[in-house]
Amino acid sequence: MKKNLIFLMLLLSTITIFSKVNVKPLNICTTKLERMPQRIGNTLYFVANNYDIYESQFENGKWNNPKKVNGEVNTSANEINPHVIINNGKKIMYFARYTDSDTNYDFYRAEFDENKNIWKNVQTVNELNTKAQEWDIWVNQDETLAYFTSAGEYEGSKSKGGRDIWKSEKKNGKWCTPVNVSKLNDEGNQWSVFVDEFENIYFDSARSDALGGYDIYVYLKQKDEIKHLSRDINSFYDDRAMSVYENKIYFTTKDRSNGPGFYDIYEGDLSGGF
């Protein structure tokens, strides 16, 4: 009886902690699907509805009505995990698209035409695509470094688990053979990856210390250690698909209690450190 009482007190304490945290769903979330966010400036790119890529602008303290990105990015297939950079003044988008049952998702690259306000020149990133599933990709501003997640193998190097985090450098205009980032991978899946301005690497994983199915972790480069993000970010649900902008983290949670439902996008505060 005493043990049960102690357990109940701890559970109530945990619930109280969750009720006070500074994590909130974005105002654009609905009972449908919104996931895989990336903020760049006052623009949020994300996936919604029937797995097309959308954008929303931050104006007057809130996100305005989302709209599909214009041009050649969205098709009748699924497009996921947009990652936008600005390389020498040109806006570039990397993303994944479903191809067929054999290769599943592959990575693509598109360029933005400012004059026509459209995304165009969509091409496959051949050096990083395999016959297995490629899922999420982060690329630096000058397109010389990429971290991504894949279930594939590269020149005989196989995933440690289901989907691993890989790293590739671009030399002479070509992506080099990816290297497995073994210190970040376990025997399960690492679905998403993002690198912040301090070269800290964020990823999601279902590890033994996870509060829910999947939690968000960060590899702190200066300390050379992996940190489990605090309870004001992670929850009893699946917390995945994150990106960082300044001191904010944007991520996806499915069926979290304070959201509209299904997949929602949340904003959390990282200003207090890890």
Short mmCIF file of C-alpha atoms in Angstrom, two decimals, residues 23-171:
data_model
loop_
_atom_site.label_atom_id
_atom_site.label_comp_id
_atom_site.label_asym_id
_atom_site.label_seq_id
_atom_site.Cartn_x
_atom_site.Cartn_y
_atom_site.Cartn_z
CA VAL A 23 5.97 24.03 -24.72
CA LYS A 24 3.04 24.89 -26.93
CA PRO A 25 1.51 23.78 -30.22
CA LEU A 26 1.68 26.30 -33.05
CA ASN A 27 -1.52 28.14 -33.88
CA ILE A 28 -1.57 26.57 -37.37
CA CYS A 29 -2.06 23.06 -36.00
CA THR A 30 -5.30 21.23 -36.79
CA THR A 31 -6.81 17.82 -36.14
CA LYS A 32 -5.16 16.72 -39.37
CA LEU A 33 -1.43 16.26 -39.98
CA GLU A 34 1.29 18.88 -39.43
CA ARG A 35 4.83 17.58 -38.92
CA MET A 36 8.54 17.82 -39.83
CA PRO A 37 9.05 21.58 -39.23
CA GLN A 38 11.98 23.81 -40.13
CA ARG A 39 12.07 27.53 -39.41
CA ILE A 40 14.30 29.86 -41.41
CA GLY A 41 13.83 33.53 -40.61
CA ASN A 42 10.10 34.18 -40.35
CA THR A 43 9.18 31.28 -42.60
CA LEU A 44 8.19 27.84 -41.36
CA TYR A 45 8.40 24.90 -43.77
CA PHE A 46 6.61 21.71 -42.82
CA VAL A 47 4.59 18.74 -44.08
CA ALA A 48 0.81 18.68 -43.92
CA ASN A 49 -2.37 17.03 -45.15
CA ASN A 50 -1.59 14.47 -47.86
CA TYR A 51 2.19 14.75 -47.39
CA ASP A 52 2.90 17.89 -49.35
CA ILE A 53 5.31 20.62 -48.25
CA TYR A 54 3.74 23.84 -46.93
CA GLU A 55 5.01 27.18 -45.70
CA SER A 56 3.72 29.75 -43.20
CA GLN A 57 4.90 33.27 -42.36
CA PHE A 58 5.28 34.62 -38.83
CA GLU A 59 3.43 37.93 -38.70
CA ASN A 60 2.06 40.00 -35.81
CA GLY A 61 3.01 37.38 -33.25
CA LYS A 62 1.47 34.36 -34.94
CA TRP A 63 1.82 32.06 -37.92
CA ASN A 64 -0.43 32.91 -40.84
CA ASN A 65 -2.52 30.50 -42.91
CA PRO A 66 -0.26 27.84 -44.48
CA LYS A 67 -0.04 27.34 -48.21
CA LYS A 68 1.63 24.77 -50.41
CA VAL A 69 5.02 25.81 -51.73
CA ASN A 70 4.81 26.80 -55.39
CA GLY A 71 6.48 24.96 -58.22
CA GLU A 72 7.82 21.47 -58.81
CA VAL A 73 8.44 20.21 -55.28
CA ASN A 74 4.98 18.80 -54.53
CA THR A 75 3.69 15.92 -56.65
CA SER A 76 1.15 13.13 -56.35
CA ALA A 77 3.80 11.24 -54.35
CA ASN A 78 4.69 11.96 -50.71
CA GLU A 79 7.17 14.76 -50.03
CA ILE A 80 8.66 14.95 -46.53
CA ASN A 81 11.29 16.59 -44.31
CA PRO A 82 11.99 19.93 -46.04
CA HIS A 83 15.31 21.56 -45.22
CA VAL A 84 15.91 25.02 -46.68
CA ILE A 85 19.22 26.88 -46.83
CA ILE A 86 20.48 30.08 -48.47
CA ASN A 87 23.68 29.48 -50.41
CA ASN A 88 25.26 32.66 -51.86
CA GLY A 89 21.89 34.37 -51.87
CA LYS A 90 20.08 31.46 -53.56
CA LYS A 91 17.41 29.59 -51.67
CA ILE A 92 17.84 25.80 -51.86
CA MET A 93 15.55 23.06 -50.55
CA TYR A 94 16.53 19.49 -49.75
CA PHE A 95 13.71 17.04 -49.09
CA ALA A 96 12.71 13.40 -49.48
CA ARG A 97 10.15 12.02 -51.91
CA TYR A 98 8.54 8.63 -52.14
CA THR A 99 9.65 6.88 -55.32
CA ASP A 100 8.44 3.28 -55.45
CA SER A 101 8.16 0.14 -53.33
CA ASP A 102 11.76 -0.87 -54.05
CA THR A 103 13.62 2.32 -53.13
CA ASN A 104 11.01 3.91 -50.84
CA TYR A 105 12.06 7.52 -50.10
CA ASP A 106 15.01 9.23 -51.83
CA PHE A 107 16.59 12.66 -51.36
CA TYR A 108 15.98 15.54 -53.77
CA ARG A 109 17.27 19.08 -54.22
CA ALA A 110 15.35 22.08 -55.59
CA GLU A 111 16.16 25.74 -56.31
CA PHE A 112 13.91 28.75 -55.73
CA ASP A 113 13.25 31.20 -58.54
CA GLU A 114 12.72 34.57 -56.85
CA ASN A 115 11.33 36.21 -59.98
CA LYS A 116 8.68 33.56 -60.62
CA ASN A 117 8.18 32.66 -56.93
CA ILE A 118 8.46 28.94 -57.66
CA TRP A 119 10.64 25.99 -56.73
CA LYS A 120 12.21 24.37 -59.77
CA ASN A 121 15.16 22.29 -61.04
CA VAL A 122 14.24 19.33 -58.83
CA GLN A 123 16.97 16.70 -59.02
CA THR A 124 17.83 13.53 -57.12
CA VAL A 125 20.85 13.54 -54.79
CA ASN A 126 22.25 10.40 -56.38
CA GLU A 127 25.35 9.95 -54.20
CA LEU A 128 23.25 9.73 -51.02
CA ASN A 129 20.36 7.61 -52.29
CA THR A 130 20.26 3.83 -51.91
CA LYS A 131 17.80 1.02 -52.56
CA ALA A 132 16.67 1.34 -48.94
CA GLN A 133 14.85 4.22 -47.26
CA GLU A 134 16.37 7.69 -47.00
CA TRP A 135 14.35 9.83 -44.59
CA ASP A 136 15.67 13.13 -43.22
CA ILE A 137 18.54 15.39 -44.31
CA TRP A 138 20.37 18.46 -42.98
CA VAL A 139 22.82 20.39 -45.20
CA ASN A 140 25.01 23.35 -44.26
CA GLN A 141 24.72 26.74 -45.93
CA ASP A 142 27.47 26.28 -48.53
CA GLU A 143 26.40 22.70 -49.31
CA THR A 144 29.69 21.10 -48.34
CA LEU A 145 28.44 18.99 -45.41
CA ALA A 146 25.38 16.80 -44.95
CA TYR A 147 24.00 14.75 -42.08
CA PHE A 148 21.10 12.47 -42.92
CA THR A 149 19.24 9.34 -41.85
CA SER A 150 19.06 6.22 -43.99
CA ALA A 151 18.45 2.50 -43.67
CA GLY A 152 20.79 1.87 -46.59
CA GLU A 153 24.44 0.90 -46.92
CA TYR A 154 27.31 2.72 -48.61
CA GLU A 155 30.18 0.80 -50.18
CA GLY A 156 29.58 -2.11 -47.81
CA SER A 157 29.09 0.00 -44.69
CA LYS A 158 25.75 -0.99 -43.17
CA SER A 159 23.45 0.63 -40.65
CA LYS A 160 24.07 -0.20 -37.01
CA GLY A 161 20.32 -0.37 -36.45
CA GLY A 162 17.29 0.22 -38.63
CA ARG A 163 17.91 3.81 -39.72
CA ASP A 164 21.20 5.45 -38.83
CA ILE A 165 22.70 8.92 -38.96
CA TRP A 166 25.27 9.31 -41.74
CA LYS A 167 27.66 12.08 -42.71
CA SER A 168 28.92 13.13 -46.14
CA GLU A 169 31.18 15.92 -47.41
CA LYS A 170 31.00 17.46 -50.86
CA LYS A 171 34.27 17.71 -52.78
#
